[in-house]
XYZ file of C-alpha atoms in Angstrom:
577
model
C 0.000 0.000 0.000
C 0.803 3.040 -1.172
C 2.847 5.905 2.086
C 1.395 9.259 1.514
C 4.846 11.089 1.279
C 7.186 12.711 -1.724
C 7.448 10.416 -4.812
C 9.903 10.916 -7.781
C 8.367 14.214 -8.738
C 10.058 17.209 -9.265
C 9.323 20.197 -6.558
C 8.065 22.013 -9.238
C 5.575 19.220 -10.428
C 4.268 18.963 -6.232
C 3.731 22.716 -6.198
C 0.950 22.208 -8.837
C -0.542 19.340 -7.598
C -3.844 20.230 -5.546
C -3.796 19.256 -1.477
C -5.082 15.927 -0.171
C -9.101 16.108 0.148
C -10.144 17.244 3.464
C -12.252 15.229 5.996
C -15.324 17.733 5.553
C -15.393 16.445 1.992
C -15.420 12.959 3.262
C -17.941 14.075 5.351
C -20.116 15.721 3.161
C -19.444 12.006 1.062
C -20.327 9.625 3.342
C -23.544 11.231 4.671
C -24.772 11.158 1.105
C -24.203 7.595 1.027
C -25.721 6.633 4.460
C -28.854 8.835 3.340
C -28.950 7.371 -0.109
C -28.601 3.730 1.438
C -31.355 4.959 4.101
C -34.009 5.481 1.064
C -33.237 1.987 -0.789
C -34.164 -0.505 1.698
C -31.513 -3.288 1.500
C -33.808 -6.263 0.775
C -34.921 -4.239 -2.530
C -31.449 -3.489 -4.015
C -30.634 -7.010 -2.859
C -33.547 -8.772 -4.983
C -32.628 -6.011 -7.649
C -29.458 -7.091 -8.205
C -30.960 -10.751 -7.653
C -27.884 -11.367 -5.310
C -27.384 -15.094 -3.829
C -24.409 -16.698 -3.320
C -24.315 -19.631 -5.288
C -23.381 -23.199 -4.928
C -21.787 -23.202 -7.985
C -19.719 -20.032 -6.980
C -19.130 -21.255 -3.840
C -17.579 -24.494 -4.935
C -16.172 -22.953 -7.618
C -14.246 -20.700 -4.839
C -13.118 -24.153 -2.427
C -10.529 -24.100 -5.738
C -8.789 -21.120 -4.167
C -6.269 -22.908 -1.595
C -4.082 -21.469 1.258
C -1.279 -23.809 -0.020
C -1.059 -22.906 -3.383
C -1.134 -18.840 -2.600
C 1.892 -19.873 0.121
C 3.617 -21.663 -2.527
C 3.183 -18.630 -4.696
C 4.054 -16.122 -2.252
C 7.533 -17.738 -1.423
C 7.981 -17.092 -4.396
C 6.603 -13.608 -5.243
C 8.476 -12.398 -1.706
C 11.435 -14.280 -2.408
C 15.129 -12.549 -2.115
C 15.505 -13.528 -5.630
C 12.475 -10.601 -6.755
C 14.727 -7.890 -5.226
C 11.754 -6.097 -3.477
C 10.124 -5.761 -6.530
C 10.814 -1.913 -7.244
C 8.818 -0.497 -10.378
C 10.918 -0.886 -12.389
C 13.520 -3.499 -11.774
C 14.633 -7.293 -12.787
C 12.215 -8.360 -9.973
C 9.261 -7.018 -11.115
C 9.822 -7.487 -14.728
C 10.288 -12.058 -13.844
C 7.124 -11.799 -11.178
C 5.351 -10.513 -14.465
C 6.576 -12.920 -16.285
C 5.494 -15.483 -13.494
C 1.741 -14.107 -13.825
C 1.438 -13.924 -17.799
C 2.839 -17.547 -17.682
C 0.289 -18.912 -15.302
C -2.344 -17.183 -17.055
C -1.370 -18.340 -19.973
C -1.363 -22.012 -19.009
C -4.628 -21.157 -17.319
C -5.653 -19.977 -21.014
C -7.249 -16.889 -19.879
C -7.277 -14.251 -22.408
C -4.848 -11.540 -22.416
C -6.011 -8.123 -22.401
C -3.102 -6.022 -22.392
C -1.206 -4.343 -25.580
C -0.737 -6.229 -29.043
C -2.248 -9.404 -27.934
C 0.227 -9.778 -24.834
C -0.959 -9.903 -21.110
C 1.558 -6.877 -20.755
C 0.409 -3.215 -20.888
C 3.754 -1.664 -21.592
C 4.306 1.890 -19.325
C 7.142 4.373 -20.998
C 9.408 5.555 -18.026
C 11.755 8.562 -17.735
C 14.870 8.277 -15.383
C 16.901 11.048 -14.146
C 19.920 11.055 -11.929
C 21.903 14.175 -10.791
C 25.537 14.221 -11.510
C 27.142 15.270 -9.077
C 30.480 15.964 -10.298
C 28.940 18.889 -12.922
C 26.591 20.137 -10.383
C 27.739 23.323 -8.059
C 26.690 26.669 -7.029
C 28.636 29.429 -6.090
C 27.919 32.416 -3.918
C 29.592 35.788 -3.699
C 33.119 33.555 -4.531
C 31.822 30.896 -1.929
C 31.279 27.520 -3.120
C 28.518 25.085 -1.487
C 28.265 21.689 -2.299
C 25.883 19.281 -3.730
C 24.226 17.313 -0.789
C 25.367 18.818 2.218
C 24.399 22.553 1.308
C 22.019 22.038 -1.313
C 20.008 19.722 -3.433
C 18.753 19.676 -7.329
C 14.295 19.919 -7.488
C 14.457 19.793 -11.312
C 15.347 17.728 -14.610
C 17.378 20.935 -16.152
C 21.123 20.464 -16.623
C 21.766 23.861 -17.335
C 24.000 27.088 -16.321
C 22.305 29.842 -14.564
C 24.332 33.206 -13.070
C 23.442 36.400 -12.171
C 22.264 38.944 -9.244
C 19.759 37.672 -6.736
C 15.331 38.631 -6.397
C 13.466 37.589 -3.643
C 9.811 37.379 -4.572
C 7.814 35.747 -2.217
C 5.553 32.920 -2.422
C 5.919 33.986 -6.306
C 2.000 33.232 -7.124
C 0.211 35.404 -9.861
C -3.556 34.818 -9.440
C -5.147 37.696 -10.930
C -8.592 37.787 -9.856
C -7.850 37.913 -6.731
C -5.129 40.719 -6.600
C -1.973 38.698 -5.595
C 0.917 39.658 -7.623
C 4.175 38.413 -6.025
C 5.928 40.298 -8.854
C 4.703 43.735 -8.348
C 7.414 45.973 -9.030
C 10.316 43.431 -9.065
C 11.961 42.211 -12.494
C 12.960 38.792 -12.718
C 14.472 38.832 -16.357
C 18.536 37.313 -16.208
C 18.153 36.953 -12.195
C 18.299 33.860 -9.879
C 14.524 34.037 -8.369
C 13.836 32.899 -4.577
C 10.821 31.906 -3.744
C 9.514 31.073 -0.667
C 6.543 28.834 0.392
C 6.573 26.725 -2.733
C 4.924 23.361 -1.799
C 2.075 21.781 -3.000
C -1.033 24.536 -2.720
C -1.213 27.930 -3.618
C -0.516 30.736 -1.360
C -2.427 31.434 1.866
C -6.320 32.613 0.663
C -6.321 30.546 -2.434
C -7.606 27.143 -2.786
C -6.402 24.388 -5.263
C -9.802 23.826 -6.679
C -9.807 27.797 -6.574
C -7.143 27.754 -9.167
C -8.451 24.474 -10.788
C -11.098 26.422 -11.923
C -9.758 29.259 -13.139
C -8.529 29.642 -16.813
C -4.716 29.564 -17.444
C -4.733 33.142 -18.699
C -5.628 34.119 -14.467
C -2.984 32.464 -12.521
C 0.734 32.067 -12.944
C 2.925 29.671 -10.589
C 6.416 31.371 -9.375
C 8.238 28.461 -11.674
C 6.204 29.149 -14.763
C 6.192 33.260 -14.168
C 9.919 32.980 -13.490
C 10.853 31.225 -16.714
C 8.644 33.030 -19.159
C 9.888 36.283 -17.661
C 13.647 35.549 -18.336
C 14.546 34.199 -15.129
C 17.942 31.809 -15.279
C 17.437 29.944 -12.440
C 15.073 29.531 -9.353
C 16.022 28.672 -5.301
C 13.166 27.560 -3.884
C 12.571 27.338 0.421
C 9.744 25.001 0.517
C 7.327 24.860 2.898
C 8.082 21.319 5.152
C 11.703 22.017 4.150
C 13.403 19.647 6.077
C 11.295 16.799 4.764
C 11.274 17.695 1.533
C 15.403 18.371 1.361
C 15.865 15.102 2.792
C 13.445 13.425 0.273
C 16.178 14.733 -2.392
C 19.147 14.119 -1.002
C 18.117 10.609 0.162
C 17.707 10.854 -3.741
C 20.944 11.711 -4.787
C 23.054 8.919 -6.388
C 20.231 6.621 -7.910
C 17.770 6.978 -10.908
C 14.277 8.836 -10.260
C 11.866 7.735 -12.646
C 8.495 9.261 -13.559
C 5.612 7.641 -16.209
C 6.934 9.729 -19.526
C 2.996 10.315 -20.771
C 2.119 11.749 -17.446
C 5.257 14.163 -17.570
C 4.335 15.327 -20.957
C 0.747 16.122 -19.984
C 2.136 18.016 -17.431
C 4.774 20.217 -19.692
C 1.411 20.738 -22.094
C -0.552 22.069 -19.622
C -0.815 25.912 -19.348
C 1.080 27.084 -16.404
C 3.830 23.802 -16.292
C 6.941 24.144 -14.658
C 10.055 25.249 -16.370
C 12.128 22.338 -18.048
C 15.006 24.761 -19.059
C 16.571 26.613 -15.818
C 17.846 25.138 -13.216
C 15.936 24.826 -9.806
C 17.766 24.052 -6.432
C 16.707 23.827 -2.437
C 19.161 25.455 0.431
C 20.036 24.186 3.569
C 19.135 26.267 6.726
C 22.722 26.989 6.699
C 23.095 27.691 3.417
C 19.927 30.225 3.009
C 21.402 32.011 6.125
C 24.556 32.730 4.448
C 22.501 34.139 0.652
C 20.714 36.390 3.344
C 23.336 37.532 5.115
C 23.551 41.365 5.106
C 19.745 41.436 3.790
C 16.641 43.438 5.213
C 15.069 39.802 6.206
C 17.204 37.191 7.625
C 17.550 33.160 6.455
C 15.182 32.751 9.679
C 12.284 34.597 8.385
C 11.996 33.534 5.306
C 11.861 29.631 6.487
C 8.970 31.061 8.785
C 7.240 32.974 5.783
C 7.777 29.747 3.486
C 6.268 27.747 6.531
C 3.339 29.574 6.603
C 2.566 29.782 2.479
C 2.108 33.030 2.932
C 5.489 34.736 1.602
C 5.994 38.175 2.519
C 6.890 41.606 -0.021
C 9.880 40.832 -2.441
C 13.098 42.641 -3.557
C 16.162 42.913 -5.189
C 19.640 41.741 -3.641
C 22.638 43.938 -4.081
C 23.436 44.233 -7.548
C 26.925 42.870 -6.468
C 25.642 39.858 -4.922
C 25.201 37.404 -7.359
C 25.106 33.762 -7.580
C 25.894 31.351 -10.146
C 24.230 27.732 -10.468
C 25.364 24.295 -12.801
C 23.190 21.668 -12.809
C 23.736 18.955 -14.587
C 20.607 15.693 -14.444
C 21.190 12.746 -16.985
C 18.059 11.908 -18.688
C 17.121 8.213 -20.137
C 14.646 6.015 -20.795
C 12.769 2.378 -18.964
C 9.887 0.263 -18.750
C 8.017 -1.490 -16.215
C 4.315 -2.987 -17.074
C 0.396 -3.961 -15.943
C -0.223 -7.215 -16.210
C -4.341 -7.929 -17.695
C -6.301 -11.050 -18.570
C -9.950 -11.129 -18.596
C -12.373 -14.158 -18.554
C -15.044 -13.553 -21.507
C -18.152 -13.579 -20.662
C -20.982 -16.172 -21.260
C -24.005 -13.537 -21.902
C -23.912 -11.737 -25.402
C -24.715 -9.015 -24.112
C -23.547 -8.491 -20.673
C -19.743 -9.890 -21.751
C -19.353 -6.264 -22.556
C -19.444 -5.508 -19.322
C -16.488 -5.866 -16.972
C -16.195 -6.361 -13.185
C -12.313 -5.847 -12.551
C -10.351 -7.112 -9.569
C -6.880 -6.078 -8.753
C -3.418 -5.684 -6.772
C -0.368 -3.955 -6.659
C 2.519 -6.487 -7.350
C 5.037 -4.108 -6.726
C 6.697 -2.886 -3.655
C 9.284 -0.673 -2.658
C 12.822 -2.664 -3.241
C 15.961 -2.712 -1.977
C 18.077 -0.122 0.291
C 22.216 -0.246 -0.527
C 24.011 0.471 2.243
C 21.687 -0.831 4.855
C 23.579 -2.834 6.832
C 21.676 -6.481 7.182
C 19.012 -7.303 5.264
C 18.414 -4.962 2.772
C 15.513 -6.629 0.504
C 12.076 -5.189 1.125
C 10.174 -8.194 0.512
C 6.436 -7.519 0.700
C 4.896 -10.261 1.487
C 1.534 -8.846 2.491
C 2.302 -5.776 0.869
C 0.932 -6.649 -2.103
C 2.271 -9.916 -2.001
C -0.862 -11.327 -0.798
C -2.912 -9.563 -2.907
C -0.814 -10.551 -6.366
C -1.253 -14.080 -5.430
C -4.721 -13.620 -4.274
C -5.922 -12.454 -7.287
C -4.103 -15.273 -9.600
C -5.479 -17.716 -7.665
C -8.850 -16.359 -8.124
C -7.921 -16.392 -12.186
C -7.265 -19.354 -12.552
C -10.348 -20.459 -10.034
C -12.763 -18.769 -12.573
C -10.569 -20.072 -15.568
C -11.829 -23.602 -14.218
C -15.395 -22.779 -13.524
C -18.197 -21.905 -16.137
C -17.931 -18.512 -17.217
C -20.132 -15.782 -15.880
C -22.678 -13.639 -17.555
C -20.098 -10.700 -17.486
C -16.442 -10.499 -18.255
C -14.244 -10.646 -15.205
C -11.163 -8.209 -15.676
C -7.593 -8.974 -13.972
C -4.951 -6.243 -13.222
C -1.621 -6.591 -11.636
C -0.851 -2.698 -11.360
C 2.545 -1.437 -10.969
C 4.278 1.210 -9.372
C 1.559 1.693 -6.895
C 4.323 2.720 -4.056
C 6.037 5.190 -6.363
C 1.998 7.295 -6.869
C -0.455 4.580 -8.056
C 1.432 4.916 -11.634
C -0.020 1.358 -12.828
C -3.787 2.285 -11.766
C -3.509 5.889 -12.910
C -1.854 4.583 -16.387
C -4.660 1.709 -16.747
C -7.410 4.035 -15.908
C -5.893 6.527 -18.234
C -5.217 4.597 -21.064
C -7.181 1.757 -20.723
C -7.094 -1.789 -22.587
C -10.564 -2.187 -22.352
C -13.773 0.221 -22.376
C -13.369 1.901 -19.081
C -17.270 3.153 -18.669
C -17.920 -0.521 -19.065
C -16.278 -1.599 -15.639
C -19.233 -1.989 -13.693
C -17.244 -2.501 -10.064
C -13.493 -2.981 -8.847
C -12.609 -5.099 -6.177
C -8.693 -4.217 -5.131
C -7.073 -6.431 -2.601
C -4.224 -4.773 -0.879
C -2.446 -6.523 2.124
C -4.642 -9.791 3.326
C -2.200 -12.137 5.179
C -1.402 -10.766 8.227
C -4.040 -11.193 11.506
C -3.796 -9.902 15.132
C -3.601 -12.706 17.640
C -5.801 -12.496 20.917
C -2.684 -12.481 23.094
C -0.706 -9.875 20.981
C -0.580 -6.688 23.006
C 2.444 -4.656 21.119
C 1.466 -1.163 20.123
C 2.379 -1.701 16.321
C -0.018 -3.925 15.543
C -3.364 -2.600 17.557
C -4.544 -1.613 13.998
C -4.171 -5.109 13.012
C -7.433 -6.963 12.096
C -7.984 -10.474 13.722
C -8.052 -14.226 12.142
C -11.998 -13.312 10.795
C -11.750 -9.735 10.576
C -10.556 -7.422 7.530
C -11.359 -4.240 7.110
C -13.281 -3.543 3.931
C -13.048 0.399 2.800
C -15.121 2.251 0.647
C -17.852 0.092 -0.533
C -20.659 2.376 0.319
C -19.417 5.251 -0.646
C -20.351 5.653 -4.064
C -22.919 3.115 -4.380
C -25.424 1.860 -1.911
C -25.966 -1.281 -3.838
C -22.368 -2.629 -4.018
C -22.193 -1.797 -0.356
C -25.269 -3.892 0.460
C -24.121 -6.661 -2.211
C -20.618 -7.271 0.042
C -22.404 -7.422 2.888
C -25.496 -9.853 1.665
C -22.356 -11.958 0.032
C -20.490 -12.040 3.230
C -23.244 -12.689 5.531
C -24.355 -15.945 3.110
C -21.088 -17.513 3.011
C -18.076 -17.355 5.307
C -19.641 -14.540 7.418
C -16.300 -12.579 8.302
C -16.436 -9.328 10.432
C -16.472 -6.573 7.977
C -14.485 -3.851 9.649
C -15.333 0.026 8.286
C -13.180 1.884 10.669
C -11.182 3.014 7.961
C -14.864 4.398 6.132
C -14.877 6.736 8.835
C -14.699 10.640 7.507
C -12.259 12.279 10.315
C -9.844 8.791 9.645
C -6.445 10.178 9.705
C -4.817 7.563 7.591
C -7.015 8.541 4.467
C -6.429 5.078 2.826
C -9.450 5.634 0.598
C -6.874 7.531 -1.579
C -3.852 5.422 -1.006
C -4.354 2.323 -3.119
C -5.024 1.547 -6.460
C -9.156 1.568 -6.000
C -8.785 5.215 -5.832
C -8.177 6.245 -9.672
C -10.745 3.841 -10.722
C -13.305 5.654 -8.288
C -11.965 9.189 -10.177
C -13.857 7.326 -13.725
C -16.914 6.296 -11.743
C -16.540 2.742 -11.215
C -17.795 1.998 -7.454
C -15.177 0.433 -5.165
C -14.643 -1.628 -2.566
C -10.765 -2.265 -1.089
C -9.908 -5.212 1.428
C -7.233 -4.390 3.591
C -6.068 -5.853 6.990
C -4.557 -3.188 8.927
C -0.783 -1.359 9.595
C 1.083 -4.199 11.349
C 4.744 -3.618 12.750
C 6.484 -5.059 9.001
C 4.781 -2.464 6.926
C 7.350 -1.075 5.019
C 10.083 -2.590 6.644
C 12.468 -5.627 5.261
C 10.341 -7.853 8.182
C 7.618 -7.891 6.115
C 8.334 -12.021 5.093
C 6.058 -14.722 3.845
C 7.033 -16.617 7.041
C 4.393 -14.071 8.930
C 1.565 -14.793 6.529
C -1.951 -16.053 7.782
C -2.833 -18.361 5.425
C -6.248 -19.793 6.455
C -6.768 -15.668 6.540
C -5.969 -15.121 3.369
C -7.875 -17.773 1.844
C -11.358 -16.898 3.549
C -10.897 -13.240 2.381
C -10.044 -13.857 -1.423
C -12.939 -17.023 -1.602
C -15.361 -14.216 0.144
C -13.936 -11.545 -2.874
C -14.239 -14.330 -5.604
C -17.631 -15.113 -4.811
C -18.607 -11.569 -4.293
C -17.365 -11.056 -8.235
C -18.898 -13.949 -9.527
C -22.096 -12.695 -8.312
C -22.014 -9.225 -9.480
C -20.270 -10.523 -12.832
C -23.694 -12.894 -12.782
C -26.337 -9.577 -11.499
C -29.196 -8.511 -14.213
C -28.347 -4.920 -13.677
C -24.222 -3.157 -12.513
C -24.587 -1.491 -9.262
C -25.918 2.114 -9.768
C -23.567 5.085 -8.681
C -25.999 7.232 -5.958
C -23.297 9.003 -4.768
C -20.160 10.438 -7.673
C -16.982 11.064 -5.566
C -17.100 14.858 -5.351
C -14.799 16.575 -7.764
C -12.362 17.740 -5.348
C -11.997 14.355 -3.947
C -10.866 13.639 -7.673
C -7.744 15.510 -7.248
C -5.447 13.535 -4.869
């Protein structure tokens, strides 16, 4: 499952992305969803949706074993798979090991050309750091320790200092960070760059605004003849640490997003060169200044900037940046199970998991290999086991859609990319069922604080299946209660939940297009993220009650008269993560 915190994105990429939704909008959300559920009683959308669970589906499900998903998983979360980065050799063979069991299975492929592979372009960058310095007033500073590269420019950039603020233009509502201060030929410092607009000014604000209103500080700087930009972002410490954590490997980004983003009115600059200070180092450029280094972390802090000017005409700086740019892959992985009805084989209902996870750490001393066994280790084999369950049974009225996703720890690339670009019709996906971390269960005795948000042996928490659409709520819960009868845990449903996780798995972009949701998780646990997280830990007889209950949960709505009806469209600043 996907941490919210800094990806390979470029500062001046985060600075136009719109904040995380706020609970009030989750709120708002969820009461529309109780009160919609409150005016469909839930015997009617029940017998609507002619919901049972089977005996065919359920013996179809007894096919889904606990010993072949731990066979699978040793494998999956084996040293040999690296961790699994997106992209690496690990992730490319556990593909490999997917598209070849589905083939066997003979389930169709449904990713690009024929091939159970949807190919994602990748860009890579890496800083070199041996053509990258900065000088100050004849002082030198040095990559790393006194400052770090937030852009893909290698370029040359010198000339006398401007301090401009949080550097927003947004013209309808007065705020000119520029006013009276020319940029052209200067090195620009802006303060408060992070990922909102300044204080007063809301991302769906500026969202809906035309391009012609607003102006970030990165795209006013460059089209004004700017030659190079220091930014002190707000959460400095964090985010300088993200980058120099950074420095010495590849950061990769998905090449079609980054090229939407450069088309967009009001992109970041691609041509000048862009660095972050140290405390130490922005107390030294304001040295001698009417505002000290101090002040302007606070200003940058707050979003809120304060009134620009020029530096001493002798004071200049000079900046070299040099970021070497090439190309990768990585991939989805889709097969789909046609369906029997002529009509309703059109239709999809999609189930999915990350098989990704977040690789290996050089230099740690130990173990080093990130494993991710439940994260998504379970879920990867979960969901081929339940492929090649319905590859054995008779085919239901509706297509069933498979996705392995990728590069859901580096920003839900494979889900945004599929969603996107999609290999099938994506208005035609009536539901999607992502599993995300199932193995892992709380015993009664175990009392350590890392794991009291740990569900138990019967328990998982199920996350956002009422929030869009009454119907698909009621149909997990009329599913569950018919067959294996688990405890359905919606803590995480609830709208002041700190942890957000409605937005931090791969369910989330398919929710952005519509398609009703509902995401299986069992709880942080003290491996999550960490190089402990081993297949030796895994609950099996867990994991196989959960992905039976999700199999025969799709086969049902795969085999409903009518797709679960959408009462409730995710708000459209919920749509913006």
């Amino acid at each position: 499952m996907h941490r919210f915190r800094l990806k390979g994105l470029t500062l001046a990429l985060l600075m136009l992305l719109p904040a995380v939704p706020l609970p009030p909008v989750r709120a708002q959300q969820q009461q529309q969803a109780q009160s919609a559920a409150a005016a469909t009683p839930a015997a009617a959308q029940a017998k609507r949706l002619a919901l049972t669970t089977s005996s065919a589906a359920r013996k179809a499900a007894e096919r889904i074993t606990a010993a072949q998903m731990k066979e699978d998983l040793y494998w999956v979360a084996d040293d040999a798979r690296g961790g699994r980065d997106t992209p690496s050799a690990g992730l490319d063979a556990t593909a490999k090991f997917i598209a070849d069991r589905l083939a066997k299975a003979r389930i169709k492929p449904a990713g690009d050309d024929g091939t159970y592979f949807q190919k994602i372009e990748l860009r890579s960058t890496s800083v070199d750091s041996e053509k990258t310095r900065v000088q100050l007033a004849g002082r030198a500073f040095k990559l790393g320790d006194d400052f770090v590269i937030a852009s893909t420019a290698s370029a040359e950039a010198s000339g006398p200092l401007v301090y401009v603020g949080h550097g927003w233009v947004v013209r309808s509502k007065n705020i000119n960070a520029y006013e009276g201060l020319d940029v052209k030929n200067k090195i620009v410092i802006v303060a408060g760059a992070g990922v909102a607009p300044p204080e007063g000014v809301t991302p769906e604000y500026i969202a809906g605004r035309p391009a012609s209103d607003w102006e970030s500080p990165l795209s006013y700087a460059e089209k004004n003849g700017a030659r190079g930009v220091v930014f002190v972002p707000k959460n400095h410490e964090r985010i300088y640490q993200f980058y120099r954590r950074s420095l010495g490997r590849s950061s990769y980004q998905v090449k079609r997003f980054v090229e939407e983003s450069e088309g967009r009115a009001g992109a970041p600059p691609s041509n000048i060169p862009v660095i972050i200070p140290t405390a130490e180092m922005l107390t030294a450029l304001f040295e001698g200044e009417r505002t000290a280094g101090a002040d302007i972390m606070k200003a940058a802090n707050a979003n809120a900037g304060d009134q620009g000017f020029d530096f001493p005409a002798a004071k200049t700086m000079s900046i070299a940046t040099s970021v070497k740019v090439s190309e990768a892959t990585t991939q989805n992985v889709v097969g789909v199970i046609e369906g029997s009805d002529a009509k309703l084989r059109e239709e999809y209902v999609a189930v999915g998991a990350h098989y990704d996870h977040v690789g290996m750490r050089p230099g740690q001393s130990g173990d080093n290999i990130f494993n991710g066994a439940d994260d998504d280790g379970s879920g990867t084999v979960a969901v081929l086991s339940m492929a090649e369950a319905f590859a054995k049974a008779r085919s239901p009225k509706r297509s069933v859609l498979f996705v392995w996703h990728a590069g859901e720890e580096k920003g839900l690339w494979g889900s945004q990319y599929f969603t996107k670009f999609p290999t099938v019709p994506i208005k035609q996906i009536v539901a999607q069922l992502n599993i995300d971390m199932i193995g892992r269960s709380r015993a009664p005795d175990d009392i350590k604080p890392a794991n009291k948000g740990l569900s138990g042996p019967d328990e998982i928490f199920v996350i956002g299946s009422k929030m869009m659409s009454a119907e698909l709520g009621e149909a997990s819960e009329a599913v569950n209660r018919s067959y294996l009868n688990l405890k359905y845990n919606y803590q995480y449903d609830a709208p002041d939940d700190p942890e957000q996780l409605f937005y931090r798995s791969d369910h989330y972009n398919y929710a952005v297009q519509g398609i009703p949701i509902v995401f299986y998780f069992d709880g942080i646990h003290e491996d999550y993220h960490k190089v402990t997280d081993t297949p030796d830990k895994i609950d099996y007889q867990k994991m196989q009650k959960v992905t039976r209950t999700v199999f025969v949960l799709a086969t049902e709505l795969a085999n409903a008269p009518t797709r679960p009806v959408v009462d409730t469209p995710l708000p459209v600043s919920s749509r913006r993560r």
